Amino acid sequence: FYFFFYVLTVLVTLAKRYRMRLICFLLFFCCVLTAQNQYPKDYFRSPLDIPMQLSGNFGELRPNHFHAGFDYKTQQREGLSVYAAAEGYVSRIKISTFGNGKTIYITHPNGYTTVYAHLQKAVGPIQEVIKRRQYEEKSFEVELFFKPNELVVTKGQLIALSGNTGASEGPHLHFEIRDSKTEFIINPLFFGFDSFLKDTKKPQVAAVYAFPLDNQTSVNQSLRPVPINLTLQKDGTYLADPVMANGKIGFGIIATDTDDVSFNKNGIFNVQAFYNGMPTFGYQFNTYSFDEMRYINVMIDYARYKKSQQRIQRLYRTEPFDLSIIKTNSNNGAISVVPNLSGTYRIEVADYFNNKTLITIPISYDTKAIVIPKETTPSNYFIKAKKEYMFEKDNWTVTFPANTFYNDFDLNLSVDNKVLTLHDDTVPVHSNFVIQVQDSTHTASEKEKMFLGRVEGGRISYNLTTVKENTFTAKVKTLGKYGLVLDNVNPVISIGKPIEGKWITAQKELKLSIYDALSGIKSYNAYLNDQWILMEYDNKTRQLTHDFSDGIVAEGANILKVIVVDQMGNSTTFETRFFRSQIIK
């Protein structure tokens, strides 16, 4: 309280000297400092009993989203015990072939919910409930919700085994802490998890870029973004080569952070930028909502990311967007470089433990001749992001609702050989837009097997498509090339080691592979002796697995039947007969 009162007193003093926008910016920093003290520090335990090593941290930049929690390393293997971080009750379970895979949510009486994802399996009563519901719904993918008195857990109770399910790219445990009411995700470091992690290392800034922000501005004789050379100083800070510009510019960084024990290049916690000592732009990864996730695509230089996989984090914005972690001045972080004035731009990159990397960039006015021209792309329409548009070309119609895009841009739209070209995927899309195409050349039966697909480099991506008479309609969220795709090819079912007519008493599982080349798999069902059985699907390996411990298999002869259907209704049936004894000698 006294610290907060002291800061307010300082702000009042500053108010007499500076404009109100600075006060609002400084008030943000005050709130940041106090926010770290509002969460319980010793309420939650670690969900694992091994030393904490992170392969991903909170706020790390990922495709189309910020990382929502911690990725715990699990010693490159599955099957580690996962424990409830505190007392509470299991409020939700979601079993999915994508995303977080097998996930358990525990709601705690202190107002927070913890999330445990990519699990191999739950254990005890939790697993019993899951398995029972899967057989009731005859589906591997299920979502369950519970009341406070149904699945109660205690702090440290074994709830699951760690795994690699869903979109996981390797064995690990994804762990989150959420506000139970608002669903906002919160950085676990605020809850005392910093005590499990040693970090004495400064964040690493791999590159700094300067961006011309209009068509009249050049930076170092370039109308394109340019990298700025950095030199390490004796005091550990960095001094950049002078930036020579003549208009409105902005800066961006490529930065990562490491700690003393994890050895991964993870995301940075805090970035602040100043011009001549005045704060211009900053953000800190404290908490945010899932609705804000996609704004990552406008916070980074999205075009460069799509071309090179480099994520340049911008320290400015050309148009405001609703990402709550960003605090900026009235110029949205942009710097106006004018004649007869020079300035100093400073970037501070810090981790949660206040290890800092400091960069100083001298800026001067310059009007030398342009050496590097602006990069040009084919275009025939100019899009204003805040407006709605409808384009009709040949038998295609494209409708962009207002605010589909983040910024204005030049759009390339054309139709060639029955393929619609909608610019390319270097321009980020925030919300769905609609594509329609008229087709009267195919038969009614053929139309039932057709969808609007994105076609890039010989690869086809399925989009949910509705058909009414001759009109195909799809809502999509990515620019690129689109065409009508006919899919009359059945899915493929295969088994690695044939079991036809064999005794497989020693096997604990049945495994098959399923695959569909065009529209993708919509459903799969398996039966033993005409009784539905649970088969878990791993989309990464394309494998279906049945565990004989479910107790469906019969003594002696068994007939297995598997039916797989793709999105267009094409189906394949696989049948085989095998023998198994339940008495293992």
Coordinates of C-alpha atoms in Angstrom, one line a residue:
F1 CA 0.0 0.0 0.0
Y2 CA 2.8 2.4 0.9
F3 CA 4.7 1.7 -2.2
F4 CA 1.6 2.2 -4.3
F5 CA 0.9 5.5 -2.5
Y6 CA 4.5 6.6 -3.1
V7 CA 4.2 5.9 -6.8
L8 CA 1.0 7.9 -7.1
T9 CA 2.7 10.8 -5.4
V10 CA 5.5 10.7 -7.9
L11 CA 2.9 10.6 -10.7
V12 CA 1.2 13.7 -9.4
T13 CA 4.5 15.5 -9.4
L14 CA 5.2 14.4 -13.0
A15 CA 1.7 15.6 -14.0
K16 CA 2.9 19.1 -13.5
R17 CA 5.7 18.7 -16.0
Y18 CA 4.5 16.4 -18.7
R19 CA 1.3 15.7 -20.7
M20 CA -1.3 13.3 -19.4
R21 CA -0.5 10.6 -21.9
L22 CA 2.8 10.0 -20.1
I23 CA 1.1 9.7 -16.8
C24 CA -1.2 7.0 -18.2
F25 CA 1.8 5.2 -19.5
L26 CA 3.6 5.4 -16.1
L27 CA 0.5 4.3 -14.3
F28 CA 0.6 1.1 -16.3
F29 CA 4.1 0.4 -15.0
C30 CA 2.8 1.0 -11.4
C31 CA -0.1 -1.5 -12.1
V32 CA 2.5 -4.0 -13.5
L33 CA 4.5 -3.9 -10.3
T34 CA 1.5 -4.3 -8.0
A35 CA 0.0 -7.0 -10.2
Q36 CA 2.8 -9.3 -9.4
N37 CA 1.9 -9.2 -5.7
Q38 CA -1.8 -9.9 -6.0
Y39 CA -1.6 -13.7 -6.6
P40 CA -1.0 -16.4 -4.0
K41 CA 2.6 -17.5 -4.0
D42 CA 2.5 -20.8 -2.1
Y43 CA -1.0 -22.1 -3.0
F44 CA 0.0 -24.3 -6.0
R45 CA 2.5 -27.0 -6.1
S46 CA 4.4 -28.2 -9.2
P47 CA 2.3 -30.7 -11.3
L48 CA 5.4 -32.9 -11.7
D49 CA 7.8 -34.4 -9.2
I50 CA 10.9 -33.7 -11.3
P51 CA 13.0 -30.5 -11.5
M52 CA 11.2 -27.8 -13.5
Q53 CA 12.6 -27.4 -17.0
L54 CA 10.6 -25.5 -19.6
S55 CA 10.5 -26.1 -23.4
G56 CA 8.0 -23.3 -23.7
N57 CA 7.0 -20.4 -21.4
F58 CA 4.1 -18.0 -21.0
G59 CA 3.5 -15.6 -23.8
E60 CA 5.9 -17.3 -26.2
L61 CA 5.1 -16.6 -29.8
R62 CA 3.4 -19.5 -31.6
P63 CA 1.5 -19.8 -34.9
N64 CA -1.7 -17.6 -34.6
H65 CA -1.5 -17.4 -30.8
F66 CA 0.6 -16.6 -27.8
H67 CA 1.5 -19.6 -25.6
A68 CA -1.0 -19.9 -22.8
G69 CA 1.1 -21.5 -20.1
F70 CA 4.2 -23.6 -19.3
D71 CA 5.5 -26.5 -21.3
Y72 CA 7.2 -28.8 -18.8
K73 CA 9.9 -31.1 -20.1
T74 CA 9.3 -34.7 -19.2
Q75 CA 12.7 -36.2 -19.8
Q76 CA 11.9 -36.9 -23.4
R77 CA 9.4 -39.6 -22.4
E78 CA 5.8 -40.2 -21.6
G79 CA 4.2 -41.7 -18.5
L80 CA 5.4 -39.4 -15.8
S81 CA 3.0 -38.9 -12.8
V82 CA 1.0 -35.7 -13.1
Y83 CA -0.4 -34.3 -9.8
A84 CA -3.2 -31.8 -8.9
A85 CA -1.5 -28.5 -8.2
A86 CA -4.0 -27.8 -5.4
E87 CA -7.3 -29.0 -3.9
G88 CA -10.4 -28.6 -6.0
Y89 CA -12.6 -30.5 -8.4
V90 CA -12.3 -31.7 -12.0
S91 CA -14.6 -29.2 -13.7
R92 CA -13.9 -30.2 -17.4
I93 CA -12.3 -33.0 -19.4
K94 CA -11.7 -32.7 -23.1
I95 CA -10.4 -35.6 -25.2
S96 CA -9.4 -34.4 -28.7
T97 CA -7.2 -35.6 -31.6
F98 CA -5.9 -32.1 -32.1
G99 CA -5.1 -29.0 -30.0
N100 CA -4.4 -29.9 -26.4
G101 CA -5.1 -33.6 -26.9
K102 CA -6.2 -35.2 -23.6
T103 CA -6.8 -32.4 -21.1
I104 CA -8.0 -32.1 -17.5
Y105 CA -9.3 -28.9 -15.9
I106 CA -9.3 -28.5 -12.1
T107 CA -11.2 -25.6 -10.5
H108 CA -9.9 -24.5 -7.1
P109 CA -11.7 -22.7 -4.3
N110 CA -9.4 -19.7 -4.5
G111 CA -10.9 -18.6 -7.8
Y112 CA -8.4 -20.1 -10.2
T113 CA -8.4 -23.1 -12.6
T114 CA -5.4 -25.2 -13.5
V115 CA -5.1 -27.0 -16.9
Y116 CA -3.1 -30.2 -17.7
A117 CA -2.8 -31.0 -21.4
H118 CA -1.3 -33.5 -23.9
L119 CA -1.8 -36.2 -21.3
Q120 CA -1.2 -39.9 -22.1
K121 CA -4.2 -40.9 -20.0
A122 CA -6.0 -40.0 -16.8
V123 CA -5.8 -42.4 -13.8
G124 CA -8.2 -43.7 -11.2
P125 CA -11.8 -42.4 -11.0
I126 CA -11.1 -39.7 -13.6
Q127 CA -10.0 -42.3 -16.2
E128 CA -13.0 -44.5 -15.3
V129 CA -15.4 -41.6 -16.0
I130 CA -13.7 -40.8 -19.3
K131 CA -13.8 -44.4 -20.5
R132 CA -17.4 -44.9 -19.5
R133 CA -18.5 -41.8 -21.4
Q134 CA -16.5 -42.7 -24.5
Y135 CA -18.3 -46.1 -24.7
E136 CA -21.7 -44.4 -24.0
E137 CA -21.2 -41.9 -26.8
K138 CA -19.3 -44.4 -29.0
S139 CA -16.6 -41.7 -29.6
F140 CA -13.0 -41.3 -28.7
E141 CA -13.4 -37.5 -28.7
V142 CA -15.5 -36.4 -25.8
E143 CA -16.0 -33.3 -23.7
L144 CA -17.3 -33.6 -20.1
F145 CA -18.3 -31.0 -17.5
F146 CA -18.7 -31.6 -13.8
K147 CA -20.2 -30.0 -10.7
P148 CA -18.1 -29.2 -7.6
N149 CA -19.1 -32.3 -5.7
E150 CA -18.6 -34.9 -8.5
L151 CA -14.8 -35.4 -9.0
V152 CA -13.1 -33.9 -6.0
V153 CA -9.3 -33.9 -5.9
T154 CA -6.8 -33.1 -3.2
K155 CA -3.5 -31.2 -3.5
G156 CA -0.8 -33.6 -4.8
Q157 CA -3.3 -36.2 -5.9
L158 CA -2.2 -38.3 -8.9
I159 CA -4.6 -37.4 -11.7
A160 CA -2.9 -38.5 -14.9
L161 CA 0.2 -39.6 -16.8
S162 CA 2.1 -37.2 -19.0
G163 CA 2.0 -37.8 -22.7
N164 CA 2.3 -36.4 -26.3
T165 CA -1.4 -36.3 -27.5
G166 CA -3.0 -33.7 -29.7
A167 CA -0.9 -31.2 -31.5
S168 CA 2.1 -31.8 -29.2
E169 CA 5.4 -32.1 -31.1
G170 CA 7.1 -34.2 -28.4
P171 CA 6.5 -35.6 -24.9
H172 CA 5.8 -32.8 -22.4
L173 CA 3.1 -31.5 -20.0
H174 CA 1.3 -28.2 -20.9
F175 CA 0.2 -26.4 -17.7
E176 CA -2.0 -23.3 -17.4
I177 CA -3.5 -21.2 -14.6
R178 CA -6.7 -19.3 -15.5
D179 CA -9.0 -17.0 -13.7
S180 CA -12.1 -19.2 -13.2
K181 CA -14.6 -16.4 -13.8
T182 CA -13.0 -14.5 -16.7
E183 CA -11.1 -17.4 -18.3
F184 CA -8.1 -15.0 -18.6
I185 CA -4.8 -17.0 -18.7
I186 CA -2.2 -15.8 -16.1
N187 CA 1.5 -16.2 -16.1
P188 CA 2.3 -19.1 -13.6
L189 CA 5.4 -17.2 -12.5
F190 CA 3.2 -14.8 -10.5
F191 CA 2.0 -17.8 -8.4
G192 CA 5.4 -18.6 -7.0
F193 CA 6.6 -20.9 -9.8
D194 CA 9.6 -18.6 -10.2
S195 CA 11.0 -20.4 -7.1
F196 CA 11.3 -23.6 -9.1
L197 CA 13.4 -21.9 -11.8
K198 CA 16.9 -20.4 -11.7
D199 CA 17.5 -17.6 -14.2
T200 CA 20.6 -15.3 -14.2
K201 CA 20.7 -14.9 -18.0
K202 CA 19.8 -11.8 -20.0
P203 CA 17.3 -12.1 -22.9
Q204 CA 19.0 -12.4 -26.2
V205 CA 18.2 -9.9 -29.0
A206 CA 19.2 -11.5 -32.3
A207 CA 18.3 -8.6 -34.5
V208 CA 16.9 -5.1 -34.5
Y209 CA 15.0 -3.8 -37.6
A210 CA 14.0 -0.2 -38.6
F211 CA 10.7 0.1 -40.5
P212 CA 9.7 3.0 -42.8
L213 CA 6.0 3.5 -42.0
D214 CA 4.8 5.3 -45.1
N215 CA 5.7 5.5 -48.8
Q216 CA 7.7 8.8 -48.5
T217 CA 10.0 7.6 -45.6
S218 CA 13.4 6.0 -46.0
V219 CA 15.6 4.4 -43.4
N220 CA 19.3 4.2 -44.3
Q221 CA 18.5 4.9 -47.9
S222 CA 15.9 2.1 -48.0
L223 CA 12.2 2.1 -48.5
R224 CA 12.1 -1.4 -47.0
P225 CA 12.7 -2.6 -43.4
V226 CA 16.4 -2.7 -42.7
P227 CA 18.5 -4.6 -40.0
I228 CA 20.5 -2.4 -37.7
N229 CA 24.0 -3.5 -36.7
L230 CA 24.6 -3.7 -32.9
T231 CA 27.9 -3.5 -31.1
L232 CA 28.4 -4.8 -27.6
Q233 CA 29.7 -2.2 -25.1
K234 CA 32.0 -2.7 -22.1
D235 CA 29.1 -2.3 -19.7
G236 CA 27.1 -5.1 -21.3
T237 CA 24.7 -2.9 -23.2
Y238 CA 24.4 -2.6 -27.0
L239 CA 25.0 0.5 -29.2
A240 CA 23.4 0.4 -32.6
D241 CA 24.8 2.0 -35.8
P242 CA 23.2 5.4 -36.4
V243 CA 19.8 5.2 -38.1
M244 CA 19.3 7.9 -40.8
A245 CA 15.7 8.6 -41.7
N246 CA 13.4 11.3 -43.0
G247 CA 9.8 10.6 -41.8
K248 CA 7.8 8.3 -39.7
I249 CA 9.6 5.1 -38.6
G250 CA 9.2 2.2 -36.2
F251 CA 11.4 -0.5 -34.8
G252 CA 11.2 -4.2 -34.2
I253 CA 13.2 -6.9 -32.5
I254 CA 13.9 -10.7 -32.8
A255 CA 14.4 -11.8 -29.2
T256 CA 14.4 -14.9 -27.1
D257 CA 15.1 -15.8 -23.5
T258 CA 16.8 -18.6 -21.7
D259 CA 17.2 -19.7 -18.1
D260 CA 20.0 -21.5 -16.3
V261 CA 18.4 -25.0 -16.4
S262 CA 16.1 -25.4 -19.5
F263 CA 18.5 -24.5 -22.4
N264 CA 15.6 -23.7 -24.7
K265 CA 15.2 -20.3 -26.5
N266 CA 11.8 -19.3 -25.0
G267 CA 9.7 -16.2 -25.3
I268 CA 10.6 -12.8 -23.7
F269 CA 8.6 -11.4 -20.7
N270 CA 8.9 -7.6 -21.0
V271 CA 9.8 -5.1 -23.7
Q272 CA 9.8 -1.3 -23.3
A273 CA 10.8 1.3 -25.8
F274 CA 11.7 5.0 -25.2
Y275 CA 12.5 8.0 -27.4
N276 CA 14.6 10.7 -25.8
G277 CA 13.7 9.2 -22.4
M278 CA 10.0 9.2 -23.0
P279 CA 8.1 5.9 -23.1
T280 CA 6.7 5.1 -26.6
F281 CA 5.6 1.4 -26.6
G282 CA 5.8 -1.6 -24.4
Y283 CA 4.2 -4.9 -23.3
Q284 CA 4.6 -7.5 -20.6
F285 CA 3.2 -11.0 -20.6
N286 CA 1.1 -11.0 -17.4
T287 CA -2.4 -12.1 -18.5
Y288 CA -4.6 -12.0 -21.5
S289 CA -7.8 -13.6 -22.9
F290 CA -8.2 -16.3 -25.6
D291 CA -10.0 -13.7 -27.7
E292 CA -6.8 -11.7 -28.0
M293 CA -4.6 -14.6 -29.2
R294 CA -4.8 -13.9 -33.0
Y295 CA -3.5 -10.4 -32.5
I296 CA 0.0 -12.0 -32.5
N297 CA -0.3 -11.8 -36.3
V298 CA -0.3 -8.0 -36.3
M299 CA 2.1 -7.6 -33.4
I300 CA 4.8 -9.3 -35.5
D301 CA 6.0 -8.6 -39.1
Y302 CA 3.7 -11.3 -40.5
A303 CA 4.9 -11.2 -44.0
R304 CA 8.5 -11.8 -43.0
Y305 CA 7.4 -14.6 -40.7
K306 CA 5.5 -16.4 -43.6
K307 CA 8.6 -16.0 -45.9
S308 CA 11.4 -16.8 -43.4
Q309 CA 9.8 -18.1 -40.2
Q310 CA 11.5 -15.2 -38.3
R311 CA 9.2 -13.4 -35.9
I312 CA 10.1 -9.7 -35.7
Q313 CA 8.1 -8.2 -32.7
R314 CA 7.0 -4.7 -33.6
L315 CA 7.5 -1.9 -31.2
Y316 CA 4.9 0.2 -32.9
R317 CA 1.5 -0.2 -34.5
T318 CA 0.1 1.4 -37.6
E319 CA -3.5 1.0 -36.4
P320 CA -4.8 0.3 -32.8
F321 CA -5.9 -3.2 -32.1
D322 CA -7.4 -4.8 -29.0
L323 CA -4.4 -6.6 -27.4
S324 CA -4.6 -5.6 -23.8
I325 CA -0.9 -6.2 -22.9
I326 CA 0.2 -3.3 -25.2
K327 CA 0.7 0.1 -23.7
T328 CA 1.7 2.9 -26.0
N329 CA 1.7 6.7 -26.5
S330 CA -0.5 8.7 -28.8
N331 CA 1.8 8.0 -31.7
N332 CA 1.4 4.3 -31.3
G333 CA 5.1 3.9 -30.9
A334 CA 6.1 5.6 -34.2
I335 CA 9.0 8.1 -34.3
S336 CA 8.8 11.1 -36.5
V337 CA 12.3 12.0 -37.7
V338 CA 12.4 15.7 -38.8
P339 CA 15.1 18.2 -40.0
N340 CA 17.5 19.8 -37.5
L341 CA 16.6 17.3 -34.7
S342 CA 18.3 14.1 -33.6
G343 CA 17.3 11.7 -31.0
T344 CA 18.0 8.5 -29.1
Y345 CA 15.8 5.4 -29.1
R346 CA 16.2 2.9 -26.3
I347 CA 15.0 -0.7 -26.1
E348 CA 14.8 -2.6 -22.8
V349 CA 14.2 -6.3 -23.0
A350 CA 13.8 -8.0 -19.6
D351 CA 12.8 -11.4 -18.1
Y352 CA 10.7 -12.0 -15.0
F353 CA 13.8 -12.0 -12.9
N354 CA 14.8 -8.5 -14.1
N355 CA 17.8 -9.7 -16.2
K356 CA 17.9 -6.9 -18.8
T357 CA 19.3 -6.3 -22.3
L358 CA 19.6 -2.6 -23.2
I359 CA 20.0 -1.3 -26.7
T360 CA 20.6 2.4 -27.7
I361 CA 19.9 3.6 -31.2
P362 CA 21.0 7.1 -32.4
I363 CA 18.6 8.6 -34.9
S364 CA 19.3 11.5 -37.3
Y365 CA 17.5 13.2 -40.2
D366 CA 18.8 12.3 -43.6
T367 CA 17.7 12.9 -47.3
K368 CA 20.2 10.9 -49.2
A369 CA 19.1 9.2 -52.5
I370 CA 17.1 6.0 -52.2
V371 CA 19.2 2.9 -52.9
I372 CA 16.8 0.1 -52.0
P373 CA 13.3 0.6 -53.5
K374 CA 10.0 -0.5 -52.0
E375 CA 9.2 -4.1 -52.5
T376 CA 6.3 -4.5 -55.0
T377 CA 3.7 -7.2 -55.2
P378 CA 1.0 -7.7 -58.0
S379 CA -2.2 -6.0 -57.0
N380 CA -5.4 -4.7 -58.6
Y381 CA -7.5 -3.5 -55.6
F382 CA -6.8 -1.4 -52.6
I383 CA -8.4 -2.6 -49.4
K384 CA -9.2 -0.4 -46.4
A385 CA -9.4 -2.7 -43.4
K386 CA -12.3 -1.0 -41.7
K387 CA -14.6 -1.3 -44.8
E388 CA -16.7 -4.1 -46.2
Y389 CA -16.0 -5.4 -49.8
M390 CA -17.5 -7.7 -52.3
F391 CA -15.7 -8.8 -55.4
E392 CA -17.1 -10.7 -58.3
K393 CA -14.8 -12.3 -60.9
D394 CA -16.0 -14.8 -63.5
N395 CA -18.0 -17.3 -61.5
W396 CA -16.4 -16.4 -58.1
T397 CA -17.6 -14.1 -55.4
V398 CA -15.5 -13.0 -52.4
T399 CA -17.0 -11.0 -49.5
F400 CA -14.8 -9.4 -46.9
P401 CA -16.7 -8.1 -43.8
A402 CA -15.4 -4.9 -42.2
N403 CA -12.3 -5.5 -40.0
T404 CA -11.4 -8.8 -41.7
F405 CA -7.9 -7.4 -41.9
Y406 CA -5.7 -5.4 -39.5
N407 CA -4.3 -2.9 -41.9
D408 CA -5.0 -1.4 -45.3
F409 CA -3.2 -3.1 -48.2
D410 CA -3.0 -3.7 -52.0
L411 CA -4.9 -6.9 -52.9
N412 CA -4.1 -9.1 -55.8
L413 CA -7.3 -10.9 -57.0
S414 CA -7.5 -13.0 -60.1
V415 CA -9.0 -16.1 -61.6
D416 CA -7.1 -18.4 -63.9
N417 CA -7.8 -22.0 -65.0
K418 CA -10.7 -22.3 -62.5
V419 CA -8.4 -21.3 -59.6
L420 CA -9.1 -18.2 -57.6
T421 CA -6.0 -16.3 -56.4
L422 CA -6.6 -14.2 -53.3
H423 CA -3.3 -12.4 -52.9
D424 CA -1.1 -14.8 -50.7
D425 CA -0.7 -15.7 -47.1
T426 CA 1.7 -12.9 -46.3
V427 CA -1.2 -10.7 -45.3
P428 CA -2.8 -11.8 -41.9
V429 CA -6.5 -12.3 -41.6
H430 CA -8.3 -11.7 -38.3
S431 CA -11.8 -13.1 -39.0
N432 CA -13.7 -15.2 -41.4
F433 CA -14.5 -14.1 -44.9
V434 CA -16.7 -15.8 -47.5
I435 CA -15.8 -17.4 -50.8
Q436 CA -18.5 -18.6 -53.3
V437 CA -18.3 -20.2 -56.7
Q438 CA -20.9 -21.1 -59.2
D439 CA -20.6 -24.4 -61.0
S440 CA -23.1 -25.9 -63.5
T441 CA -20.7 -28.4 -65.2
H442 CA -20.7 -31.2 -62.7
T443 CA -23.5 -33.6 -62.0
A444 CA -25.6 -33.6 -58.8
S445 CA -23.8 -36.7 -57.5
E446 CA -20.4 -35.2 -58.3
K447 CA -21.3 -32.0 -56.4
E448 CA -22.0 -34.1 -53.3
K449 CA -18.3 -35.0 -53.4
M450 CA -16.9 -31.5 -53.9
F451 CA -15.6 -28.9 -51.6
L452 CA -13.8 -25.5 -51.8
G453 CA -10.2 -26.2 -51.0
R454 CA -7.1 -24.1 -50.6
V455 CA -4.5 -25.3 -53.1
E456 CA -0.9 -24.4 -52.5
G457 CA 2.1 -26.1 -54.0
G458 CA 0.2 -29.3 -54.8
R459 CA -1.2 -29.5 -51.3
I460 CA -5.0 -29.3 -50.7
S461 CA -6.6 -28.1 -47.5
Y462 CA -10.2 -28.9 -46.8
N463 CA -12.7 -26.2 -45.9
L464 CA -16.3 -27.0 -44.7
T465 CA -18.4 -26.2 -47.7
T466 CA -22.1 -25.9 -48.2
V467 CA -23.8 -26.5 -51.6
K468 CA -27.1 -25.0 -52.7
E469 CA -28.1 -25.8 -56.2
N470 CA -25.0 -24.6 -58.2
T471 CA -23.4 -22.5 -55.5
F472 CA -20.6 -23.6 -53.3
T473 CA -19.9 -21.5 -50.2
A474 CA -17.1 -21.6 -47.6
K475 CA -16.0 -19.4 -44.7
V476 CA -12.2 -19.2 -44.6
K477 CA -9.5 -17.4 -42.6
T478 CA -6.5 -17.5 -44.9
L479 CA -5.6 -15.7 -48.2
G480 CA -4.2 -17.8 -51.0
K481 CA -5.3 -19.9 -54.0
Y482 CA -8.7 -21.7 -53.9
G483 CA -10.4 -24.1 -56.2
L484 CA -13.3 -26.6 -56.4
V485 CA -12.0 -30.1 -55.5
L486 CA -13.7 -33.4 -56.4
D487 CA -13.0 -36.1 -53.8
N488 CA -14.3 -39.5 -54.8
V489 CA -11.4 -41.4 -53.4
N490 CA -11.9 -43.7 -50.4
P491 CA -9.8 -43.5 -47.2
V492 CA -7.0 -46.0 -46.7
I493 CA -6.9 -48.5 -43.8
S494 CA -3.8 -50.6 -43.3
I495 CA -2.3 -52.8 -40.6
G496 CA 1.4 -53.0 -40.1
K497 CA 1.6 -56.7 -39.2
P498 CA -1.3 -58.8 -40.5
I499 CA -3.2 -60.8 -37.9
E500 CA -5.7 -62.7 -40.1
G501 CA -6.2 -66.2 -38.7
K502 CA -3.5 -65.8 -36.1
W503 CA -3.3 -66.1 -32.3
I504 CA -2.3 -62.8 -30.8
T505 CA -2.6 -63.6 -27.1
A506 CA 0.7 -61.8 -26.3
Q507 CA -0.5 -58.5 -27.8
K508 CA -1.9 -55.9 -25.4
E509 CA -3.2 -53.7 -28.2
L510 CA -4.6 -53.6 -31.7
K511 CA -3.1 -51.0 -34.0
L512 CA -4.2 -49.9 -37.5
S513 CA -3.3 -46.9 -39.7
I514 CA -5.9 -44.7 -41.4
Y515 CA -5.4 -42.0 -44.0
D516 CA -7.3 -39.8 -46.4
A517 CA -5.5 -37.8 -49.1
L518 CA -8.0 -35.1 -49.9
S519 CA -10.9 -34.0 -47.7
G520 CA -9.6 -35.7 -44.6
I521 CA -11.1 -38.2 -42.1
K522 CA -14.5 -37.3 -40.6
S523 CA -15.2 -40.4 -38.6
Y524 CA -14.0 -43.9 -37.7
N525 CA -15.7 -46.7 -35.9
A526 CA -14.5 -50.1 -34.9
Y527 CA -16.3 -53.3 -33.8
L528 CA -15.3 -56.6 -32.2
N529 CA -17.8 -59.3 -32.9
D530 CA -20.3 -56.5 -33.8
Q531 CA -19.8 -54.7 -30.5
W532 CA -18.4 -51.1 -30.7
I533 CA -14.9 -50.7 -29.3
L534 CA -12.9 -47.6 -28.4
M535 CA -10.0 -46.9 -30.6
E536 CA -7.8 -43.9 -29.8
Y537 CA -6.6 -41.9 -32.8
D538 CA -3.3 -40.1 -33.0
N539 CA -3.4 -37.7 -36.0
K540 CA 0.4 -37.3 -36.0
T541 CA 1.1 -41.0 -36.6
R542 CA -2.4 -41.7 -38.2
Q543 CA -2.8 -44.7 -35.9
L544 CA -5.8 -46.2 -34.3
T545 CA -5.2 -48.2 -31.1
H546 CA -7.5 -50.4 -29.1
D547 CA -6.5 -51.6 -25.6
F548 CA -7.6 -55.2 -25.0
S549 CA -7.9 -54.3 -21.3
D550 CA -11.3 -52.7 -22.1
G551 CA -12.6 -56.3 -21.8
I552 CA -14.5 -56.5 -25.1
V553 CA -12.3 -59.2 -26.8
A554 CA -13.7 -62.7 -26.7
E555 CA -12.0 -65.9 -25.8
G556 CA -10.9 -67.7 -29.0
A557 CA -12.1 -66.4 -32.3
N558 CA -12.8 -62.6 -32.9
I559 CA -13.9 -60.6 -35.9
L560 CA -12.6 -57.0 -36.2
K561 CA -14.4 -54.5 -38.4
V562 CA -13.2 -50.9 -38.9
I563 CA -15.2 -48.3 -40.9
V564 CA -13.6 -45.0 -41.9
V565 CA -15.5 -42.1 -43.6
D566 CA -14.0 -39.0 -45.0
Q567 CA -15.5 -35.5 -45.1
M568 CA -17.1 -36.2 -48.5
G569 CA -18.8 -39.4 -47.4
N570 CA -16.4 -41.8 -49.1
S571 CA -15.9 -44.8 -46.8
T572 CA -13.7 -47.9 -46.5
T573 CA -14.3 -51.0 -44.4
F574 CA -11.5 -53.2 -43.1
E575 CA -12.2 -56.7 -41.7
T576 CA -10.0 -59.4 -40.3
R577 CA -10.4 -62.5 -38.1
F578 CA -8.0 -63.4 -35.3
F579 CA -7.8 -65.6 -32.2
R580 CA -6.9 -64.6 -28.6
S581 CA -6.9 -66.3 -25.3
Q582 CA -7.5 -64.3 -22.0
I583 CA -5.5 -67.0 -20.1
I584 CA -1.8 -66.1 -20.4
K585 CA 0.4 -68.9 -19.3

